[in-house]
PDB file of C-alpha atoms and ligand atoms in Angstrom:
ATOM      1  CA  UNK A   1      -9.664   8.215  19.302  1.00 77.00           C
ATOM      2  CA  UNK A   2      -6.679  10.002  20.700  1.00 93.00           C
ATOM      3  CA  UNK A   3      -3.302   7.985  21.290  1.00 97.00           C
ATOM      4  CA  UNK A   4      -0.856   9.725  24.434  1.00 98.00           C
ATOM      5  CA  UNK A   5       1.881   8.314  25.314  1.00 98.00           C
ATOM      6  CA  UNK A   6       3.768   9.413  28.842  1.00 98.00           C
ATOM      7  CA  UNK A   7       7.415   8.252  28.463  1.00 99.00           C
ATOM      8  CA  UNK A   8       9.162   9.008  31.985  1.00 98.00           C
ATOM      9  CA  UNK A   9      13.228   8.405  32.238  1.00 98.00           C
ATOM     10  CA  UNK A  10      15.403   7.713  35.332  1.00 98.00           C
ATOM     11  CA  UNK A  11      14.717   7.906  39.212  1.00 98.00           C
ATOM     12  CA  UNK A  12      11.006   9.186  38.364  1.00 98.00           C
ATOM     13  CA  UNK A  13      10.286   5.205  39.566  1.00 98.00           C
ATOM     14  CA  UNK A  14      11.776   7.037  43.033  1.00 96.00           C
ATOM     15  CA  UNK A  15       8.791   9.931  42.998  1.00 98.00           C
ATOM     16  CA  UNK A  16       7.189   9.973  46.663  1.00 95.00           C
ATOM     17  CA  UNK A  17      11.275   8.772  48.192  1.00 96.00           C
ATOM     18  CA  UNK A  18      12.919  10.549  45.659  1.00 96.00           C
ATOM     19  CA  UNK A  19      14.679  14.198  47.386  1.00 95.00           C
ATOM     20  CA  UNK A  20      10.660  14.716  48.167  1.00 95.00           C
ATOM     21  CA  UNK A  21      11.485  18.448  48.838  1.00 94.00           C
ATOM     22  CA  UNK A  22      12.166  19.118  45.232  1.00 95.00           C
ATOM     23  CA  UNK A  23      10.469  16.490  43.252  1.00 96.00           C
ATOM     24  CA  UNK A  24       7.165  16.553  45.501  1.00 93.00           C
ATOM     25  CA  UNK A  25       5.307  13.230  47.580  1.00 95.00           C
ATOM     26  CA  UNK A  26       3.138  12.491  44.374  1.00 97.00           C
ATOM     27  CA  UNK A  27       3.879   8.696  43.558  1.00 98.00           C
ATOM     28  CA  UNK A  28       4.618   7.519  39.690  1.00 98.00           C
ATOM     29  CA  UNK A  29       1.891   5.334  40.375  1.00 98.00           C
ATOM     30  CA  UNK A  30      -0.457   8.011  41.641  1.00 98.00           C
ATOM     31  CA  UNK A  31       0.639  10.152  38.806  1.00 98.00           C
ATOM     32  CA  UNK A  32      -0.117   7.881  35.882  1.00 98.00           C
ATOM     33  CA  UNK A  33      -3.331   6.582  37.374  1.00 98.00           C
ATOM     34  CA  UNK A  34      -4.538  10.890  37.378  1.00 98.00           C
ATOM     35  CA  UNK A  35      -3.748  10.748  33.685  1.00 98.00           C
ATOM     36  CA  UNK A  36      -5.189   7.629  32.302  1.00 98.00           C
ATOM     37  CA  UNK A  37      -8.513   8.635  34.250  1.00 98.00           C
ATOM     38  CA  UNK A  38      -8.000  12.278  33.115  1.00 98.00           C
ATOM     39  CA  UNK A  39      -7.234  10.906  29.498  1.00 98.00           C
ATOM     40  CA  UNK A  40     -10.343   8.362  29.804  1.00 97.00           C
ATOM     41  CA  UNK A  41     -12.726  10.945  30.401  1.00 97.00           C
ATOM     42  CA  UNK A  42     -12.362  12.483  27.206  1.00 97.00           C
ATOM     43  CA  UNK A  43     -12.353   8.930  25.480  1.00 96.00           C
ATOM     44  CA  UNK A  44      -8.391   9.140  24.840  1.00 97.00           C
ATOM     45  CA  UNK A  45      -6.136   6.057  25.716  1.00 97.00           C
ATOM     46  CA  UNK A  46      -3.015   7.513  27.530  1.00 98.00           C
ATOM     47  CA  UNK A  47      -0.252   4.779  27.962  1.00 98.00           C
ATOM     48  CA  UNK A  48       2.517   5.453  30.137  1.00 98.00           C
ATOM     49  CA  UNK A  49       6.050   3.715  29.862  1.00 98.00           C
ATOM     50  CA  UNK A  50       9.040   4.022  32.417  1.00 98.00           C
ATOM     51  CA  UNK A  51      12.695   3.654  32.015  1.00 98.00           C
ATOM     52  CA  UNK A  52      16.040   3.916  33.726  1.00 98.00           C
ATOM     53  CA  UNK A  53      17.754   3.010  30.629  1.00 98.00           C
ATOM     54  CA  UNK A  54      18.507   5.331  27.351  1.00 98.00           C
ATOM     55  CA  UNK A  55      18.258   2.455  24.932  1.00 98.00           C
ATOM     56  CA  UNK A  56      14.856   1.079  26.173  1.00 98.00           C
ATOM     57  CA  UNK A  57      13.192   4.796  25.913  1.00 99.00           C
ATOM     58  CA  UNK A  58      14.718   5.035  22.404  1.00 98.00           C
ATOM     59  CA  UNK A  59      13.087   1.654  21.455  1.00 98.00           C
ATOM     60  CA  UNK A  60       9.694   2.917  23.161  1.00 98.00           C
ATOM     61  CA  UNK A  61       9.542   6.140  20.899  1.00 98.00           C
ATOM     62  CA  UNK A  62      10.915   4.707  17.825  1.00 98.00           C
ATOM     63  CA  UNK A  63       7.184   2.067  18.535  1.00 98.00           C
ATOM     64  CA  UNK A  64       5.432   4.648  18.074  1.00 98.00           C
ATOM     65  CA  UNK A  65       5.938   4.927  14.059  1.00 97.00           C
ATOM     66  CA  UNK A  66       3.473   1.895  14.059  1.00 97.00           C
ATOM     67  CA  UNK A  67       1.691   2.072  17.359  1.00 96.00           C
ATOM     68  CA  UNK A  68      -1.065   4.986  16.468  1.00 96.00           C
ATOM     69  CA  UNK A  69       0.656   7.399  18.837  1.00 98.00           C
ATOM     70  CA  UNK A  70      -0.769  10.876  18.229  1.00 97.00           C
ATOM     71  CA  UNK A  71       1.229  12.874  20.918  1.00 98.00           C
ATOM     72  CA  UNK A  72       4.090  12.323  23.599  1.00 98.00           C
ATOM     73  CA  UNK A  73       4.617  13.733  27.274  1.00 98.00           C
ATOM     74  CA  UNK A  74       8.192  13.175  28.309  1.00 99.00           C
ATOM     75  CA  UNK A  75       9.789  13.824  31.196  1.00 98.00           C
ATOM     76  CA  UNK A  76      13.506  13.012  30.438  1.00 98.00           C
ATOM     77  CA  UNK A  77      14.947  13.345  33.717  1.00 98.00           C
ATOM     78  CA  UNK A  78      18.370  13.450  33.974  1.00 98.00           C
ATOM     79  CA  UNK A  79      18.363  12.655  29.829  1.00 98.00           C
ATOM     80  CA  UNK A  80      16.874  16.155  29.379  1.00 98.00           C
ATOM     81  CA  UNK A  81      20.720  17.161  29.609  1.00 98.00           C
ATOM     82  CA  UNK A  82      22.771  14.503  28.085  1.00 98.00           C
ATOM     83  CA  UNK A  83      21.003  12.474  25.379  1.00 98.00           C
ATOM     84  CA  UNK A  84      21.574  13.277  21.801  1.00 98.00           C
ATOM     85  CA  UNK A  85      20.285   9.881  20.968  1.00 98.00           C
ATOM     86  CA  UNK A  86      16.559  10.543  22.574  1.00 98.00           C
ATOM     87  CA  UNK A  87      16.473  13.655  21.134  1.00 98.00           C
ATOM     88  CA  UNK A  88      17.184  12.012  17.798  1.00 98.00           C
ATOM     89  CA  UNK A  89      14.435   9.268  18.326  1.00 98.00           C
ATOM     90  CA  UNK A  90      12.175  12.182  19.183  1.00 98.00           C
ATOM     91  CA  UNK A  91      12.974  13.866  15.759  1.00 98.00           C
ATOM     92  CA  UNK A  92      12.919  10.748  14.098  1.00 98.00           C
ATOM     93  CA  UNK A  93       9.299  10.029  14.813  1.00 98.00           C
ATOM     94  CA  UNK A  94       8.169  13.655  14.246  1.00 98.00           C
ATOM     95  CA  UNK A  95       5.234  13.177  16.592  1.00 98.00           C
ATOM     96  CA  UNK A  96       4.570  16.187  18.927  1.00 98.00           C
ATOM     97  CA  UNK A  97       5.283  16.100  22.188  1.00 98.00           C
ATOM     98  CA  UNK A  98       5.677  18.566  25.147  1.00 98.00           C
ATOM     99  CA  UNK A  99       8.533  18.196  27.405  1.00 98.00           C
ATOM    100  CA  UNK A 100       7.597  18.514  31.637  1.00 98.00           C
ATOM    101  CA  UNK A 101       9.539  18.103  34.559  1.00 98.00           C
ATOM    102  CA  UNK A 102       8.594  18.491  38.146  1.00 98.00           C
ATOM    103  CA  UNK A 103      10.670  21.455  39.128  1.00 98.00           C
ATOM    104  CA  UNK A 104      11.973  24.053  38.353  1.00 98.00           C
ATOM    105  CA  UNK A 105      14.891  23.148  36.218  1.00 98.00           C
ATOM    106  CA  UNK A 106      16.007  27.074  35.751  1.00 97.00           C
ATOM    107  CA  UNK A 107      15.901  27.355  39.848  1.00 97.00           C
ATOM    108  CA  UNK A 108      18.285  24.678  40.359  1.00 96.00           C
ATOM    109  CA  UNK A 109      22.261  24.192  38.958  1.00 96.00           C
ATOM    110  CA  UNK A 110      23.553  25.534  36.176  1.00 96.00           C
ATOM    111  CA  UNK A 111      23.588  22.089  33.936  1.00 95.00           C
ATOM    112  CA  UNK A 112      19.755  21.774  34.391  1.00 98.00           C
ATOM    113  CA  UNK A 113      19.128  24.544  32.327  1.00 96.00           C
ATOM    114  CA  UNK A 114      19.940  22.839  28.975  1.00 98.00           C
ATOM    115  CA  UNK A 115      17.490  20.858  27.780  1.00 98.00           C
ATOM    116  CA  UNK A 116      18.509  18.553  24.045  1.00 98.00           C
ATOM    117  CA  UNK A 117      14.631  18.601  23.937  1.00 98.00           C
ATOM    118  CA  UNK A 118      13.426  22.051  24.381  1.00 98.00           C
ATOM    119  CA  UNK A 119      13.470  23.481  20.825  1.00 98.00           C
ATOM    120  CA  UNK A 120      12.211  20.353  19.201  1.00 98.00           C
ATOM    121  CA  UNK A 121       8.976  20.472  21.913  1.00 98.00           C
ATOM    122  CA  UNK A 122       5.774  22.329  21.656  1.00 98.00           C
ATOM    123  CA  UNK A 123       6.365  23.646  24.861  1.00 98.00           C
ATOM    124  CA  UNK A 124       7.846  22.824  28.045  1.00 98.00           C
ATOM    125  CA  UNK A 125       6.689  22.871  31.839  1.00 98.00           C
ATOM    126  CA  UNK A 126       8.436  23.097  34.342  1.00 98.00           C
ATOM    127  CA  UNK A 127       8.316  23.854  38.169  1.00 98.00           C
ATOM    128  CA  UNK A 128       4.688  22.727  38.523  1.00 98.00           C
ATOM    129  CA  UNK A 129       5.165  19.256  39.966  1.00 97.00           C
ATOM    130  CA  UNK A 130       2.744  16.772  39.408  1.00 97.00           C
ATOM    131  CA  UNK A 131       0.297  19.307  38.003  1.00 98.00           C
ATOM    132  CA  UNK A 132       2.284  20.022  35.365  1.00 98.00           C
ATOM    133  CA  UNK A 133       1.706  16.581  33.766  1.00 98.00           C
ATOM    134  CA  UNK A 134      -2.183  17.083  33.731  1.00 98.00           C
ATOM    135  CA  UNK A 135      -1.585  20.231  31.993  1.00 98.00           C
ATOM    136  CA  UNK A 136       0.076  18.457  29.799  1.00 98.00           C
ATOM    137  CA  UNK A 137      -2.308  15.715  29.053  1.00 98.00           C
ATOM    138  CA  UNK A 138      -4.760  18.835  29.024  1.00 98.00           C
ATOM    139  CA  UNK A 139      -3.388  20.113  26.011  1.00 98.00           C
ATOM    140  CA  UNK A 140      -2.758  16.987  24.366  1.00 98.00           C
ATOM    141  CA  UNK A 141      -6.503  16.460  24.274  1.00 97.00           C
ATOM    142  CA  UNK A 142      -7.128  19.811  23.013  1.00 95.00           C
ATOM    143  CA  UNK A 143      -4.381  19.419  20.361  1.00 94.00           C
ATOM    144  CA  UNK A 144      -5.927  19.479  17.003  1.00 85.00           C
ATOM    145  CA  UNK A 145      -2.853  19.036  14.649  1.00 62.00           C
ATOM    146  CA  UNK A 146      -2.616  14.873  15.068  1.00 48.00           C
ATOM    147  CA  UNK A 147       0.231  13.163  13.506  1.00 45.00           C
TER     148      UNK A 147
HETATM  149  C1  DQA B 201      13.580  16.509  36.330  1.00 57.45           C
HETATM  150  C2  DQA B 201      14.706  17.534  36.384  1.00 57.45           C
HETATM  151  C3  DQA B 201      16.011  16.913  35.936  1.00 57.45           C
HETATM  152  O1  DQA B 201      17.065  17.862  35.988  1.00 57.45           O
HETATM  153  C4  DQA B 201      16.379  15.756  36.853  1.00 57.45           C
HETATM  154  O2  DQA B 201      17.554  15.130  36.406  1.00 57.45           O
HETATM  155  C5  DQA B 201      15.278  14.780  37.033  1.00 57.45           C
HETATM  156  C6  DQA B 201      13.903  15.255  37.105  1.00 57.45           C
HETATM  157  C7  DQA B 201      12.253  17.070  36.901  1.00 57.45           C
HETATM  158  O3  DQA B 201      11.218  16.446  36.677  1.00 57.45           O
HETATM  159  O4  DQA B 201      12.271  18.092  37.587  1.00 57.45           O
HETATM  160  O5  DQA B 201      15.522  13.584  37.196  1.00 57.45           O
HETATM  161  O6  DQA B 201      13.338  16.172  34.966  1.00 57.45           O
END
């Protein structure tokens, strides 16, 4: 049976109040519950954790070395452009993971273009919204090469 886990860092607890021009009116709530059922139809388990904090997403990843986790979705918010120490964890684990964010990060200022996570990722999406995680969760069903 497949093992995804959804890690989503800071504000993204905000989605639906959260500058709803840019990041849509999609709810974190509403979002997760699309990809467990999206997951559940193809007999995966998709488990999705939220942080504001750098240390407890480090601590989430670094579970998966003994939790059966097959393949991550991250979203690292603001992280995507200042944490060495995620990007480590990520590396650390070796699992693979695809990196998605709501918008468009390459639209937007000029610091939102670097990512710490981008080369390490299978892909990334970006600009899609909520969509973009289903995608996601899409592929990660479809993804043969399991860790
Ligand atoms: C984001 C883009 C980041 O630049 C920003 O800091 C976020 C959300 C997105 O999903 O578009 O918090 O990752």
């Amino acid at each position: 049976m497949k093992n995804i886990l959804v890690l989503h860092g800071p504000n993204l607890n905000l989605l639906g109040v959260r500058e709803p021009g840019i990041y849509g009116q999609v709810t974190l709530s509403e979002i997760n519950e699309r990809l467990v059922t999206l997951a559940g139809k193809s007999g995966a388990v998709l488990e999705v954790f939220q942080s504001n904090a750098e240390a407890e997403l480090v601590g989430r990843i670094q579970q998966t070395l003994a939790d059966g986790t097959q393949f991550i979705i991250i979203n690292p918010a603001a992280f995507t452009h200042t944490s060495v120490a995620l990007r480590d964890a990520l590396a650390a684990v070796a699992i693979p993971f695809i990196e998605v964010h709501l918008s468009n990060v390459y639209s937007r200022e000029a610091f939102r273009k670097e990512s710490f996570f981008s080369d390490l990722a299978i892909g990334v999406i970006s600009g899609l919204g909520a969509t973009g995680y289903e995608f996601a969760v899409q592929f990660a069903l479809n993804h043969k090469n399991q860790a």
